[in-house]
PDB file of C-alpha atoms in Angstrom:
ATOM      1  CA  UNK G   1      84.094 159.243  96.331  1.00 35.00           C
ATOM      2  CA  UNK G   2      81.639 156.199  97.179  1.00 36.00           C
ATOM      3  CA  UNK G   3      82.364 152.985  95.650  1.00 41.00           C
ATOM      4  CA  UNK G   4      79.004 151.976  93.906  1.00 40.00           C
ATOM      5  CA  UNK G   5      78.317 149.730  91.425  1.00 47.00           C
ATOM      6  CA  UNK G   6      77.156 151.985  88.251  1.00 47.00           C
ATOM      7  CA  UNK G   7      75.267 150.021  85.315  1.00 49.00           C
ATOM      8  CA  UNK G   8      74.741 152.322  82.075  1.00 51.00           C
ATOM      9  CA  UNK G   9      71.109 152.888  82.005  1.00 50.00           C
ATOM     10  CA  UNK G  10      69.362 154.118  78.625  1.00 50.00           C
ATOM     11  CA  UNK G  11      67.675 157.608  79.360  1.00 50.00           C
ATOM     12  CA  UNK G  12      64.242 157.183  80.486  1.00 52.00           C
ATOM     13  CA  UNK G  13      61.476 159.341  81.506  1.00 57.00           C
ATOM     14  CA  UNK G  14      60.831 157.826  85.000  1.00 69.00           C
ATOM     15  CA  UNK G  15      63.113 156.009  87.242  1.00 82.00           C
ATOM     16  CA  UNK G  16      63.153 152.252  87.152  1.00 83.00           C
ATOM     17  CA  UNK G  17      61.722 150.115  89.748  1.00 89.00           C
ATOM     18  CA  UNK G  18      64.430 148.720  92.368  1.00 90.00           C
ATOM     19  CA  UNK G  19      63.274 145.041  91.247  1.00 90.00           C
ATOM     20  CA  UNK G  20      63.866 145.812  87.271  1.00 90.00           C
ATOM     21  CA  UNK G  21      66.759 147.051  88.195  1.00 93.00           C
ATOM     22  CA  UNK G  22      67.920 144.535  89.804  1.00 95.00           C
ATOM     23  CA  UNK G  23      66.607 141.869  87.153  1.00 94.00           C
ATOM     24  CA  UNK G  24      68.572 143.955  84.766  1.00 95.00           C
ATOM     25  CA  UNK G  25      71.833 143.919  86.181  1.00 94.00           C
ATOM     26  CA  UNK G  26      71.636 140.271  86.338  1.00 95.00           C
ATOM     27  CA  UNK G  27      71.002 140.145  82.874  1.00 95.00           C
ATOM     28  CA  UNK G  28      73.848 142.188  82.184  1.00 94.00           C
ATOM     29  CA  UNK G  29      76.011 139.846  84.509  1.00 92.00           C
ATOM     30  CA  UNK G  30      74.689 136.849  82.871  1.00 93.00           C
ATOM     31  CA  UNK G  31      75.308 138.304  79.858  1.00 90.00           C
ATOM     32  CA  UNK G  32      79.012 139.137  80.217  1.00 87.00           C
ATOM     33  CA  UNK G  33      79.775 135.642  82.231  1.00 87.00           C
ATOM     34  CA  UNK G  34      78.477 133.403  78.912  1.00 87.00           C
ATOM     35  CA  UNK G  35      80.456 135.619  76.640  1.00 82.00           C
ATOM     36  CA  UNK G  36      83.488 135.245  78.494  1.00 77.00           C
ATOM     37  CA  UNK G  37      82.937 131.921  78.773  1.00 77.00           C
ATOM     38  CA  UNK G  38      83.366 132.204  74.691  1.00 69.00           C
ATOM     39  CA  UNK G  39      79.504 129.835  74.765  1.00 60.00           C
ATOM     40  CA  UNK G  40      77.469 130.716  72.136  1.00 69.00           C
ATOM     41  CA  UNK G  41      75.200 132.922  73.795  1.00 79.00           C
ATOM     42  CA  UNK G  42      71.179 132.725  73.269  1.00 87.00           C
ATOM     43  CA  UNK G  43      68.883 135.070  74.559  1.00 91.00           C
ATOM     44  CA  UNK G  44      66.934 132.206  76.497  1.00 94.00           C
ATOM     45  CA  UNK G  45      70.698 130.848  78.055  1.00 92.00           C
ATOM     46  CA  UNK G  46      71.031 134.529  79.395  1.00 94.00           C
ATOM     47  CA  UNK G  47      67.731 134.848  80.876  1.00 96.00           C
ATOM     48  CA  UNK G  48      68.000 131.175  82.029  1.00 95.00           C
ATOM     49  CA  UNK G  49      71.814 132.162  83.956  1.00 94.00           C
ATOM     50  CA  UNK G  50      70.141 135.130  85.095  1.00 96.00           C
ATOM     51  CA  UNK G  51      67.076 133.751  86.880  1.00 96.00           C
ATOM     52  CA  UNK G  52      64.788 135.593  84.932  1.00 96.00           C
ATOM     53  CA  UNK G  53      62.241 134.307  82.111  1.00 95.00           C
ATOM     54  CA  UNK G  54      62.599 135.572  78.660  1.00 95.00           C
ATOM     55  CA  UNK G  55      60.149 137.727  79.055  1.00 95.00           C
ATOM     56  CA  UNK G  56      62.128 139.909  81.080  1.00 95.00           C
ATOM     57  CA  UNK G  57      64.582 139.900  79.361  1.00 96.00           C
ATOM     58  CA  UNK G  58      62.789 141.287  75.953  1.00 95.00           C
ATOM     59  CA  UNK G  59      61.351 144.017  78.164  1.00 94.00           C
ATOM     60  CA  UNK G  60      64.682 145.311  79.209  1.00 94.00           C
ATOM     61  CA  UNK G  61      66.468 143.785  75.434  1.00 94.00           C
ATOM     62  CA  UNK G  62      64.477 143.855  72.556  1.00 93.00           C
ATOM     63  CA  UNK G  63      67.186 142.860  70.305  1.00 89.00           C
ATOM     64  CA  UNK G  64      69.914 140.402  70.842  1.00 86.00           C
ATOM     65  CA  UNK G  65      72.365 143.363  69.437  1.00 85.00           C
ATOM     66  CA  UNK G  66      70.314 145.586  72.485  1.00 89.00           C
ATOM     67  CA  UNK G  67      72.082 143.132  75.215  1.00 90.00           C
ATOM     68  CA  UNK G  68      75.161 143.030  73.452  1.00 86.00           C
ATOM     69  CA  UNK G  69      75.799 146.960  73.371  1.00 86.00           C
ATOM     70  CA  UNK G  70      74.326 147.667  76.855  1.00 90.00           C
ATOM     71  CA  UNK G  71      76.753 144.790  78.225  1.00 88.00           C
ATOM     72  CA  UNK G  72      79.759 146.257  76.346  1.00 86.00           C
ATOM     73  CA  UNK G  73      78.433 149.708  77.520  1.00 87.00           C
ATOM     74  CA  UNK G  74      78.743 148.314  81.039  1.00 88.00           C
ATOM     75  CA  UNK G  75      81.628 146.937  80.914  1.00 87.00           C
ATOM     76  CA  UNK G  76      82.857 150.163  80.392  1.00 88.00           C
ATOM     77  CA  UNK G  77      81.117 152.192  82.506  1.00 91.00           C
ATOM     78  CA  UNK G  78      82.379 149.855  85.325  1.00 91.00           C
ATOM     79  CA  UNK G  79      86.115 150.252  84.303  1.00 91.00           C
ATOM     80  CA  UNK G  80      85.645 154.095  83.901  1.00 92.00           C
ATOM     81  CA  UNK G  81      83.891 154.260  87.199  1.00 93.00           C
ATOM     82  CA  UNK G  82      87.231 152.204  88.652  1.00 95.00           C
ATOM     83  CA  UNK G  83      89.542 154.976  88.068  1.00 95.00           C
ATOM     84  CA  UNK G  84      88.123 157.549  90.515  1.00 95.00           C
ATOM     85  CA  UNK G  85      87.801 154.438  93.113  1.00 96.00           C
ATOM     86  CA  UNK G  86      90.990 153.577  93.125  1.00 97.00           C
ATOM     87  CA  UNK G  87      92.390 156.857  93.018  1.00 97.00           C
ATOM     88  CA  UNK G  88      89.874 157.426  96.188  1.00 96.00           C
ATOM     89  CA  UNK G  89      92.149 154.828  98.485  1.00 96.00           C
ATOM     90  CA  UNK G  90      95.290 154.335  96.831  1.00 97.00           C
ATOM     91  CA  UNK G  91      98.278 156.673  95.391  1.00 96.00           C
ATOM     92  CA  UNK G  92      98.221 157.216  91.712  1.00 96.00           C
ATOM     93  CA  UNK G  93     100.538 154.943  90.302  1.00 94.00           C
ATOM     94  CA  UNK G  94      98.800 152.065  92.260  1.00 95.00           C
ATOM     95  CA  UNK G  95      95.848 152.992  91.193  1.00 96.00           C
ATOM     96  CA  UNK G  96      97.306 152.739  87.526  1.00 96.00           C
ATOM     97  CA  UNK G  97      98.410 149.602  88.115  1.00 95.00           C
ATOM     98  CA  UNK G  98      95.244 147.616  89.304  1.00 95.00           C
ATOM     99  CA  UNK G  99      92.969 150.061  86.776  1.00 96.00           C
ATOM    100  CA  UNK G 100      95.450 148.352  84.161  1.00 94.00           C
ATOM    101  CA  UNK G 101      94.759 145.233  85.481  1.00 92.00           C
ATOM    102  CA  UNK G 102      91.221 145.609  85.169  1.00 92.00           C
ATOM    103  CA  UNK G 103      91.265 146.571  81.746  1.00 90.00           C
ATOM    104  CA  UNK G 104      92.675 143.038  81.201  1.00 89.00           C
ATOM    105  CA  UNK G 105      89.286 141.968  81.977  1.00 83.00           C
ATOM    106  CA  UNK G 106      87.733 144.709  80.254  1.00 83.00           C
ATOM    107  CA  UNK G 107      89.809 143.187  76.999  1.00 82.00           C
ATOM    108  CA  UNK G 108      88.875 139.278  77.980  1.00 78.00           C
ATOM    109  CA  UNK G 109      85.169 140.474  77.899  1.00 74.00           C
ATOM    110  CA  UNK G 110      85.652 142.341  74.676  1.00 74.00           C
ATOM    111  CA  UNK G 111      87.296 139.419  72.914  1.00 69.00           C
ATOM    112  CA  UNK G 112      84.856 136.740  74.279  1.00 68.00           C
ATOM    113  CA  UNK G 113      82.241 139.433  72.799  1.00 73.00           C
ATOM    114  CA  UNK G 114      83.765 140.015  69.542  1.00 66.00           C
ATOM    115  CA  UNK G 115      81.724 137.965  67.411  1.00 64.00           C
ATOM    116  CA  UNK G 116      78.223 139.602  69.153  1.00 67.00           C
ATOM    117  CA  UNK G 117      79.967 142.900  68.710  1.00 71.00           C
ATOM    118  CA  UNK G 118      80.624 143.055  65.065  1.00 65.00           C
ATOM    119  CA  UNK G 119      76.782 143.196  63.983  1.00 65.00           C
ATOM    120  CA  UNK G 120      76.157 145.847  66.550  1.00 67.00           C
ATOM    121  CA  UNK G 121      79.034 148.339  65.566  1.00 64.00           C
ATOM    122  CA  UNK G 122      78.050 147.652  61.681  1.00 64.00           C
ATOM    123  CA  UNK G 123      74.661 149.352  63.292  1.00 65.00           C
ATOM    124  CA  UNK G 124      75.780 151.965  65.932  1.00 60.00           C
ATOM    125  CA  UNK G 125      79.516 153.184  64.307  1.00 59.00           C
ATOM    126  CA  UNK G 126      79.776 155.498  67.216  1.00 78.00           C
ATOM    127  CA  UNK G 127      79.649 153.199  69.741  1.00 79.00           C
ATOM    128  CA  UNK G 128      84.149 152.382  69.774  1.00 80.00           C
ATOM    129  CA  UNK G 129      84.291 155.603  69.384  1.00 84.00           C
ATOM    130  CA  UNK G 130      82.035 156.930  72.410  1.00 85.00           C
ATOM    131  CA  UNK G 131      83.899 154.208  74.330  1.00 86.00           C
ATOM    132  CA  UNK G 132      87.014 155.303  73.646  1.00 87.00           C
ATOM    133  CA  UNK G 133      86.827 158.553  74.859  1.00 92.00           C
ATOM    134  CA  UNK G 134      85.432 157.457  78.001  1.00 92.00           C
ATOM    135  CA  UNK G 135      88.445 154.938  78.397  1.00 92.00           C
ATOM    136  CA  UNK G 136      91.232 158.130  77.527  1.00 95.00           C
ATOM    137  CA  UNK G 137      89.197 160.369  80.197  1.00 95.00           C
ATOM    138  CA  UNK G 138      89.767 157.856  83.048  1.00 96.00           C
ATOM    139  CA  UNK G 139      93.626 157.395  81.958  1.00 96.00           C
ATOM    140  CA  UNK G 140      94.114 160.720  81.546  1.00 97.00           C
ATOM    141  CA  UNK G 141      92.344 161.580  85.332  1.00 97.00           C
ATOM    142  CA  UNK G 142      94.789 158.781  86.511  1.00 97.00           C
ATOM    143  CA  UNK G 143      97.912 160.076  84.774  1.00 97.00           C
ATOM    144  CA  UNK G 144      97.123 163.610  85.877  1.00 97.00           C
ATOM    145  CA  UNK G 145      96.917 162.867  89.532  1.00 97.00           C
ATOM    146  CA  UNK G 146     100.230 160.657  89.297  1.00 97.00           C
ATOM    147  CA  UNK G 147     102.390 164.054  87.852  1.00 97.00           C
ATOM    148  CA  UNK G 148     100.444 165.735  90.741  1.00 97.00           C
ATOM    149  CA  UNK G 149     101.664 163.575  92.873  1.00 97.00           C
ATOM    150  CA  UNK G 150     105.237 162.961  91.508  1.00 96.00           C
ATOM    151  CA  UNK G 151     105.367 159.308  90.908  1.00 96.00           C
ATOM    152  CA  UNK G 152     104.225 159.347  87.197  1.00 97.00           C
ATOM    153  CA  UNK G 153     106.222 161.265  84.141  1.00 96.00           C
ATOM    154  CA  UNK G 154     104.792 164.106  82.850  1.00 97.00           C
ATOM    155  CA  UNK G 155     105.629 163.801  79.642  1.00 97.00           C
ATOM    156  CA  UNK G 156     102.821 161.036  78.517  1.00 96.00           C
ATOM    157  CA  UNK G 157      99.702 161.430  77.527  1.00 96.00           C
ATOM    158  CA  UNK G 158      96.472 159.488  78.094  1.00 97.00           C
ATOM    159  CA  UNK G 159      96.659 158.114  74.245  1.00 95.00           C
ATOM    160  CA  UNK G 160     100.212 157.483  74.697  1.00 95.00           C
ATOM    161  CA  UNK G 161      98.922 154.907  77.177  1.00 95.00           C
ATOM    162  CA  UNK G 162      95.879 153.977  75.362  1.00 92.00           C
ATOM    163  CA  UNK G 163      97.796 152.825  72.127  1.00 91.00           C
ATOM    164  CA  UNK G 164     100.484 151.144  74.497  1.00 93.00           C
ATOM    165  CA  UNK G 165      97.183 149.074  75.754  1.00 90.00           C
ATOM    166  CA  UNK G 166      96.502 147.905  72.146  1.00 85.00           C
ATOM    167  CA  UNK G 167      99.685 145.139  72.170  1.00 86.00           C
ATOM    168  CA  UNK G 168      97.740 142.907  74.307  1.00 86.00           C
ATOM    169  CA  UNK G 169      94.769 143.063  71.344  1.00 82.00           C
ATOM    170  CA  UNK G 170      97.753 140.838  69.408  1.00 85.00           C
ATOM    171  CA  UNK G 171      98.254 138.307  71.925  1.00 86.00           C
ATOM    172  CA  UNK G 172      96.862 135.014  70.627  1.00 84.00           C
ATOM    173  CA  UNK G 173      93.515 134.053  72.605  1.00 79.00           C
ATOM    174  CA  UNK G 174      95.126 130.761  74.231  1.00 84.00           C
ATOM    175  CA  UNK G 175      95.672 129.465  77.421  1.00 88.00           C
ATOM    176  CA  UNK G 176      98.386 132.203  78.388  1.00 91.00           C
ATOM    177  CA  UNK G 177      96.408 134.909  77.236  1.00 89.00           C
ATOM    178  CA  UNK G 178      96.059 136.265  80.668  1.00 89.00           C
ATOM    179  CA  UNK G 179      99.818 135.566  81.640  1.00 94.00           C
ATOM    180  CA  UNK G 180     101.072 137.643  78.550  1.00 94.00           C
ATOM    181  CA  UNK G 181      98.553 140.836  78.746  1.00 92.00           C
ATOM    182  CA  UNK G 182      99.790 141.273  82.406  1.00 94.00           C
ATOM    183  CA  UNK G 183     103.304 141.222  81.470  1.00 94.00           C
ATOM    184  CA  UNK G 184     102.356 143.740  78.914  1.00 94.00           C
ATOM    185  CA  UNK G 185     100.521 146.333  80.930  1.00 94.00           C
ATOM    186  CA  UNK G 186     103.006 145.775  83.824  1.00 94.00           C
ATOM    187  CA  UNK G 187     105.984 147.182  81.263  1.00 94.00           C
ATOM    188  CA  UNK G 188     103.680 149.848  80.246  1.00 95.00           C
ATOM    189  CA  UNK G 189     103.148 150.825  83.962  1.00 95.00           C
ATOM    190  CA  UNK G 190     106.339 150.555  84.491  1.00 95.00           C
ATOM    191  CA  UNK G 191     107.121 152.967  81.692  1.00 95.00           C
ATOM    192  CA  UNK G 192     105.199 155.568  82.926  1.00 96.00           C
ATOM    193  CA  UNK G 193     106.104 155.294  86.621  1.00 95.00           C
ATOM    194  CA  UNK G 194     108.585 158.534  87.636  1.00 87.00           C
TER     195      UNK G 194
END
């Protein structure tokens, strides 16, 4: 499996030039930097990071809620996209553990985009949901080749892991944030290990 860098593209009926491509990827980068960075994000302070002009930016976001979702949908395409990587060039329960650690940053993403999230989920209700499912598939294809291989119990289950994941969602958003959410997904690994 090739490592590439996959960005969630909306369904089009022509393929999309290599430049607006690339000019949207950067917005999406941009996007998820600021938000992380817990700024309050404007559409001209994303084009501005991404070295675009707004302009741009409209063509490939009409909506400030149209950046939002496409950078969450990202975000998750990337992480999903991680699993089969890692499993590509390292044994299962290694891959586990840095696909867990990546979902950290999934989460810090997530909370620094909570506010921006909140109008676009009252709009698109589907949208946790779709995620979701894409986030049990890649635990579950992770789990599945650990009881293959013998290092990982067979008796959990890809939700089993996901709701685990949900006690760093409680850890207060300070300066050990990080610190604690490691500890956590490095007991749930542990947990899970054979």
């Amino acid at each position: 499996m090739t490592a590439i860098k996959k960005i969630d593209m909306p369904p089009t009926d022509k393929p999309m030039r290599a430049d607006a491509r690339r000019n949207r990827e950067l917005l999406l980068a941009a996007a998820v930097e600021l938000f992380n960075a817990g700024d309050d994000v404007s559409l001209e302070g994303v084009a501005r990071r991404a070295g675009v002009g707004i302009g741009t930016l409209y063509r490939h976001f009409p909506t400030r809620d149209d950046l939002v979702e496409a950078a969450y949908r990202n975000e998750v395409a990337q992480l999903q996209d991680a699993a089969g990587e890692l499993l590509a060039t390292r044994p299962p329960d290694e891959a586990l553990a840095e696909w867990m650690h990546r979902y950290i940053d999934y989460a810090a993403t997530k909370n620094g985009m909570r506010d921006a999230l909140q109008s676009v989920v009252a709009s698109n209700s589907g949208l946790f949901v779709e995620t979701r499912k894409r986030m049990i598939a890649s635990i579950g294809a992770l789990l599945a080749a650990g009881v293959a291989a013998g290092t990982m119990r067979a008796d959990v289950e890809a939700e089993d892991v996901m709701f685990a994941t949900g006690g760093i969602w409680q850890i207060a958003a300070d300066e050990r944030w990080r610190e604690r959410a490691e500890r956590v997904i490095d007991l749930i690994v542990s947990g899970v290990r054979a």
